[in-house]
Coordinates of C-alpha atoms in Angstrom, one line a residue:
M2 CA 0.0 -0.2 0.1
N3 CA 3.3 2.3 -0.2
I4 CA 2.2 4.3 -3.9
P5 CA 4.2 6.7 -4.6
E6 CA 2.4 10.4 -5.0
Q7 CA 2.5 11.2 -9.0
K8 CA 1.3 7.7 -9.0
L9 CA -1.6 8.2 -6.8
R10 CA -2.3 11.4 -8.9
I11 CA -2.1 10.0 -11.9
Y12 CA -4.0 6.8 -11.6
G13 CA -6.0 8.5 -9.4
Y14 CA -7.2 11.1 -11.5
L15 CA -7.6 8.6 -14.8
A16 CA -10.2 6.2 -12.2
L17 CA -12.2 9.4 -11.4
S18 CA -11.6 10.8 -15.1
A19 CA -13.0 7.5 -16.5
F20 CA -15.8 7.3 -13.0
F21 CA -17.0 10.5 -13.9
F22 CA -18.1 10.0 -18.1
I23 CA -20.1 6.9 -16.2
F24 CA -21.8 8.5 -14.1
F25 CA -22.2 11.7 -16.1
M26 CA -22.2 10.3 -19.9
L27 CA -24.3 7.3 -19.6
E28 CA -27.5 8.9 -20.0
M29 CA -25.7 10.0 -23.7
F30 CA -26.0 6.8 -25.6
F31 CA -30.1 6.0 -23.9
S32 CA -30.9 10.0 -24.4
P33 CA -34.1 10.5 -26.8
W34 CA -31.9 12.5 -28.9
N35 CA -29.3 12.2 -31.2
V36 CA -26.1 12.9 -29.3
Q37 CA -23.6 11.0 -29.9
H38 CA -21.2 12.8 -32.0
L39 CA -21.2 14.9 -28.5
V40 CA -19.1 11.9 -27.1
P41 CA -15.5 13.9 -28.1
K42 CA -17.4 17.6 -26.6
A43 CA -17.9 15.2 -23.6
V44 CA -14.5 13.5 -22.9
V45 CA -12.9 16.6 -22.5
F46 CA -14.9 18.3 -20.7
T47 CA -15.0 15.1 -18.7
L48 CA -11.9 15.2 -17.8
L49 CA -12.0 19.2 -17.2
F50 CA -14.2 18.6 -14.6
T51 CA -12.1 15.8 -13.0
A52 CA -9.2 18.0 -12.9
A53 CA -11.2 21.1 -10.7
V54 CA -12.4 18.2 -8.2
W55 CA -8.9 15.8 -7.8
E56 CA -6.7 18.5 -7.7
P57 CA -8.2 21.2 -5.5
T58 CA -9.2 17.8 -3.4
R59 CA -5.4 16.8 -2.9
F60 CA -4.3 20.6 -2.2
V61 CA -6.2 20.7 0.6
I62 CA -5.1 16.5 1.7
L63 CA -1.8 17.9 1.7
W64 CA -2.0 21.1 3.2
L65 CA -3.6 19.4 6.2
R66 CA -0.8 17.2 6.5
K67 CA 2.1 19.0 6.4
R68 CA 0.4 21.3 9.2
T69 CA -0.2 18.4 11.2
P70 CA 1.2 15.3 10.2
D71 CA 0.4 13.6 13.8
L72 CA -1.5 10.2 13.2
T73 CA -2.9 10.7 15.6
R74 CA -4.8 13.9 14.2
S75 CA -6.4 11.4 11.0
W76 CA -9.9 11.9 12.2
Y77 CA -8.5 15.6 12.7
R78 CA -7.4 15.1 8.9
M79 CA -10.7 14.7 7.5
R80 CA -13.2 16.6 9.2
T81 CA -11.2 19.8 8.1
A82 CA -11.1 18.4 4.8
M83 CA -15.0 17.7 4.3
L84 CA -15.2 21.5 6.4
V85 CA -13.9 22.9 3.3
L86 CA -14.3 20.5 0.1
V87 CA -18.3 20.0 0.5
P88 CA -18.8 23.5 0.4
Y89 CA -16.4 24.0 -3.1
G90 CA -17.8 20.4 -4.7
L91 CA -20.7 21.8 -4.2
T92 CA -20.9 25.3 -5.6
L93 CA -18.1 23.6 -8.1
T94 CA -21.7 21.5 -9.3
W95 CA -23.9 24.5 -9.5
V96 CA -21.2 25.9 -11.8
R97 CA -21.2 22.7 -14.0
V98 CA -25.3 21.6 -14.1
F99 CA -25.3 25.5 -14.7
I100 CA -22.9 25.2 -17.5
E101 CA -24.4 22.6 -18.7
N102 CA -28.3 23.3 -18.3
Y103 CA -28.5 26.6 -19.2
T104 CA -25.8 27.5 -22.2
L105 CA -27.3 23.9 -23.9
I106 CA -23.7 22.7 -23.7
W107 CA -25.7 19.9 -24.1
G108 CA -28.4 21.0 -27.5
T109 CA -30.7 19.7 -24.4
Q110 CA -32.2 21.1 -21.7
I111 CA -32.8 19.7 -18.1
N112 CA -34.4 19.6 -14.6
F113 CA -32.6 22.1 -12.7
L114 CA -32.5 21.0 -9.1
W115 CA -32.6 17.1 -10.0
Y116 CA -29.9 17.6 -12.1
Y117 CA -28.3 19.6 -9.4
F118 CA -28.5 17.5 -6.4
W119 CA -28.2 14.5 -7.9
T120 CA -24.8 15.3 -9.7
A121 CA -23.9 17.0 -5.9
S122 CA -23.7 14.4 -4.5
T123 CA -22.1 11.8 -6.3
V124 CA -19.7 15.0 -6.2
L125 CA -19.1 15.2 -2.3
L126 CA -19.1 11.2 -2.9
F127 CA -15.8 10.9 -4.4
I128 CA -14.9 13.8 -2.4
M129 CA -14.6 11.4 0.8
L130 CA -13.5 9.0 -1.1
Q131 CA -9.9 10.3 -2.3
V132 CA -10.1 12.0 1.0
A133 CA -10.5 8.4 3.0
I134 CA -7.9 7.2 0.3
Y135 CA -5.7 9.1 1.3
E136 CA -5.8 9.7 4.2
A137 CA -6.0 5.0 4.1
I138 CA -2.3 5.4 2.3
Y139 CA -0.5 8.0 4.4
Y140 CA -1.7 6.5 7.5
F141 CA -0.3 3.2 6.6
R142 CA 2.6 4.8 5.8
E143 CA 3.9 6.9 8.3
W144 CA 2.5 3.1 10.3
K145 CA 4.8 1.1 8.6
S146 CA 7.6 3.9 9.2
A147 CA 6.8 4.6 13.0
M148 CA 7.1 0.2 13.0
T149 CA 10.1 0.0 11.5
E150 CA 11.5 2.1 13.8
A151 CA 10.7 1.2 17.0
E152 CA 12.2 -1.8 15.4
E153 CA 14.7 -0.8 14.4
L154 CA 15.2 1.5 18.4
K155 CA 14.3 -0.9 20.0
R156 CA 17.6 -3.5 18.1
L157 CA 20.6 -1.1 19.2
H158 CA 18.3 -0.9 21.8
V159 CA 18.7 -4.0 23.1
E160 CA 23.2 -3.6 21.4
M161 CA 23.3 -1.0 24.0
Q162 CA 22.6 -3.5 27.0
F163 CA 23.8 -6.2 25.8
D164 CA 26.9 -5.0 24.5
A165 CA 27.1 -3.3 28.0
L166 CA 26.9 -6.4 29.8
K167 CA 29.2 -8.0 27.6
V168 CA 31.8 -5.2 29.4
Q169 CA 30.6 -6.2 32.7
V170 CA 31.2 -10.0 32.7
Q171 CA 35.0 -9.7 31.6
P172 CA 36.9 -8.0 34.0
H173 CA 36.8 -9.7 36.9
F174 CA 39.7 -12.3 37.0
L175 CA 42.5 -9.9 34.9
F176 CA 43.1 -9.1 38.3
N177 CA 44.0 -12.3 39.7
T178 CA 45.6 -13.9 36.5
L179 CA 48.5 -11.0 36.6
N180 CA 49.4 -11.7 39.9
T181 CA 49.3 -15.8 39.3
L182 CA 51.8 -14.7 36.6
I183 CA 53.6 -11.6 38.3
G184 CA 54.7 -15.2 40.5
L185 CA 55.1 -17.9 38.2
M186 CA 57.5 -15.6 36.1
E187 CA 59.9 -16.2 39.4
L188 CA 59.6 -19.1 39.6
D189 CA 58.8 -21.6 36.4
K190 CA 60.1 -19.2 33.8
A191 CA 58.5 -22.6 31.2
R192 CA 56.0 -22.3 32.6
A193 CA 54.5 -18.2 32.6
R194 CA 55.2 -18.5 29.4
K195 CA 52.4 -20.9 29.2
F196 CA 50.3 -19.3 31.2
T197 CA 51.2 -16.1 28.9
E198 CA 49.8 -18.2 25.8
E199 CA 47.2 -18.7 27.0
L200 CA 46.5 -15.8 28.5
A201 CA 46.8 -14.5 25.2
Y202 CA 44.4 -16.8 24.3
V203 CA 42.3 -16.2 26.3
Y204 CA 41.8 -11.7 25.6
R205 CA 41.9 -12.8 21.9
Y206 CA 39.1 -14.8 22.4
L207 CA 37.0 -12.7 24.1
L208 CA 37.8 -9.7 21.5
E209 CA 36.2 -11.7 19.2
A210 CA 33.2 -13.4 21.1
N211 CA 32.3 -10.2 21.2
E212 CA 31.8 -9.4 18.1
N213 CA 28.9 -11.9 17.8
V214 CA 25.8 -13.2 19.7
L215 CA 25.5 -16.1 19.7
I216 CA 29.6 -18.7 19.4
S217 CA 29.6 -22.3 18.8
L218 CA 29.0 -24.5 22.0
E219 CA 32.7 -26.0 21.1
D220 CA 35.1 -23.2 21.1
E221 CA 33.3 -22.5 24.2
L222 CA 34.0 -25.1 26.0
N223 CA 38.0 -24.7 24.6
F224 CA 37.9 -20.5 25.7
T225 CA 36.3 -22.3 29.1
R226 CA 39.6 -24.7 29.3
A227 CA 42.0 -21.8 28.7
F228 CA 40.4 -19.8 30.7
F229 CA 40.3 -22.9 33.5
F230 CA 43.8 -23.4 32.7
L231 CA 44.6 -20.0 34.9
L232 CA 43.0 -20.6 36.9
K233 CA 44.7 -24.0 38.0
N234 CA 47.5 -21.8 38.1
R235 CA 46.0 -20.5 41.2
Y236 CA 44.2 -22.2 43.1
D237 CA 46.4 -25.8 42.6
E238 CA 45.3 -29.1 43.5
G239 CA 42.0 -27.0 45.2
L240 CA 40.6 -26.7 41.8
N241 CA 39.2 -28.9 39.8
L242 CA 37.2 -29.3 36.4
N243 CA 35.0 -32.1 34.5
V244 CA 33.0 -31.9 31.1
S245 CA 31.3 -34.0 29.8
G246 CA 28.7 -35.6 27.1
G247 CA 30.6 -33.1 24.8
E248 CA 30.4 -35.9 21.3
E249 CA 27.4 -33.8 19.3
I250 CA 28.4 -29.8 20.3
G251 CA 29.5 -29.2 16.3
R252 CA 26.9 -27.2 15.6
L253 CA 25.9 -26.3 19.0
K254 CA 25.5 -22.6 19.7
V255 CA 25.3 -19.9 23.4
P256 CA 26.1 -16.8 23.6
P257 CA 29.8 -16.2 24.5
L258 CA 31.4 -15.8 28.1
S259 CA 28.5 -17.8 29.4
L260 CA 30.7 -20.4 30.8
Q261 CA 33.1 -18.5 31.9
M262 CA 30.6 -16.4 34.0
L263 CA 29.6 -19.9 35.8
L264 CA 32.7 -20.8 36.4
E265 CA 33.8 -17.2 37.4
N266 CA 30.6 -17.6 39.5
A267 CA 31.5 -20.6 41.9
I268 CA 35.3 -19.8 41.9
K269 CA 34.2 -16.1 43.7
H270 CA 31.4 -17.2 46.1
N271 CA 33.1 -20.8 47.2
V272 CA 35.8 -21.5 49.9
I273 CA 39.0 -23.5 47.4
T274 CA 41.2 -24.8 49.1
K275 CA 43.8 -28.0 48.9
A276 CA 41.6 -29.4 51.6
S277 CA 38.5 -28.2 51.0
P278 CA 38.6 -28.2 46.7
L279 CA 35.5 -26.8 44.6
F280 CA 34.7 -29.6 41.7
I281 CA 33.1 -27.7 39.0
T282 CA 31.2 -30.0 36.0
V283 CA 29.5 -29.1 32.7
K284 CA 27.7 -31.9 31.6
I285 CA 26.3 -31.1 27.7
D286 CA 22.9 -32.5 27.4
A287 CA 22.8 -31.6 22.9
Q288 CA 19.5 -33.6 22.2
A289 CA 17.4 -32.0 24.9
G290 CA 19.5 -28.2 23.6
R291 CA 20.9 -27.5 27.6
V292 CA 24.5 -27.3 30.0
V293 CA 24.4 -27.5 32.9
V294 CA 27.3 -26.2 34.6
A295 CA 27.4 -27.4 38.6
N296 CA 29.1 -26.9 41.4
N297 CA 29.3 -28.1 45.6
L298 CA 27.9 -25.6 47.5
Q299 CA 30.7 -24.2 50.0
R300 CA 29.7 -20.9 50.7
K301 CA 33.1 -18.1 51.9
R302 CA 31.5 -16.7 55.0
G303 CA 30.9 -13.5 55.7
A304 CA 31.0 -13.2 51.7
V305 CA 28.4 -11.1 50.3
S306 CA 26.6 -12.2 47.2
T307 CA 25.4 -8.8 44.9
G308 CA 23.9 -11.9 42.2
K309 CA 25.4 -9.3 39.8
G310 CA 26.9 -12.6 37.1
L311 CA 23.9 -14.2 37.2
S312 CA 21.8 -11.7 37.3
H313 CA 23.7 -10.3 34.1
L314 CA 23.8 -13.3 32.4
K315 CA 20.1 -14.0 32.8
E316 CA 19.4 -11.0 31.0
K317 CA 22.2 -11.9 28.1
F318 CA 19.8 -14.9 27.6
R319 CA 16.6 -12.5 28.1
L320 CA 17.6 -10.2 25.7
L321 CA 18.4 -13.0 23.1
E322 CA 14.5 -14.0 23.5
L323 CA 16.5 -17.6 24.3
P324 CA 14.9 -19.9 27.1
D325 CA 15.3 -18.7 30.3
M326 CA 18.3 -20.1 32.7
Q327 CA 17.6 -22.1 35.4
I328 CA 19.5 -22.0 39.3
H329 CA 18.8 -25.3 41.5
E330 CA 20.5 -24.9 44.5
T331 CA 20.1 -27.7 48.0
D332 CA 22.5 -27.9 50.6
Q333 CA 24.6 -29.4 48.7
I334 CA 24.4 -29.1 44.8
F335 CA 24.6 -25.5 43.4
S336 CA 23.6 -26.1 39.9
V337 CA 22.6 -23.5 36.4
T338 CA 21.4 -25.0 32.7
I339 CA 22.1 -22.2 30.7
P340 CA 20.2 -23.5 27.2
V341 CA 21.9 -24.5 24.2
L342 CA 20.3 -23.8 20.4
R343 CA 21.3 -25.2 16.3
P344 CA 21.6 -22.2 14.1
L345 CA 18.2 -23.0 12.8
A346 CA 16.5 -23.1 16.6
Y347 CA 17.5 -19.9 16.9
E348 CA 16.7 -18.9 13.3
S349 CA 13.2 -19.3 13.6
I350 CA 12.9 -17.1 16.8
N351 CA 11.1 -13.5 16.2
H352 CA 13.7 -10.7 16.5

């Protein structure tokens, strides 16, 4: 329904001319007088009369639209247009009937009053129809534009929120890893070099992953292992990771940094010592489309949990319109279940 203005102007004018010719000139073919030879004159007269109806009506419509472009003012524009155009249409009709009847343009004379009301009702009908069509097209076009802009604003808003979330979940382990690296450089240079390589890989992944809305679960898992390597060098035997069910993960997708956030959350809120080791398990269920990250619960005394990490991750899933993240806690175990998707399943979501 997004019809260009110039096409609407031309096609509308031609259609109205055809209608007026049918309404006003059809009687010539049933007239008792031989007036068929006046058909060319009737065509010219009808085209001129149509222009006198169409163009002023169009001018009033566009003028009102320019003055009050708001979609909520549709009825105001239509009402004002009719207040202007109805008197104009009645006057124009009187001029037409006067010319036709009293100058005997067709060579016959008919009842003035009857012919005036019949012609006036037809003219006003087409004026109202033109106003309604113009307004309907304008309303649809502006509504579609508004919807497009709203979707674009929503997309930009989601991207901004998503970027803000990614910034907030990245820096937590930076200071600890740097301190660990300093210690390794003094004790074991070869191990420090390996640590530096893994640290470089982790941050390279962070930079690349931030460019994607979803990332391969396999890549995310490789990154998680590298991230765990950095943490293992700090906690040694106090920290353990077990990954299972990773046989069919090639085409599965997850939001980037999801597993890293869960590992970091477990390490942040639990005691990790050689005497009280922390065991983290990652169970991948490709058929059910989920990953469960669990750890034995041994909370740090006096630690205050703000819940920001998990809430940020949960918000990320919500912004991406993915299934909800599930959190389960008992006296011994804390687990988080996150959804994983195949590409076709993600593409089918209405974003």
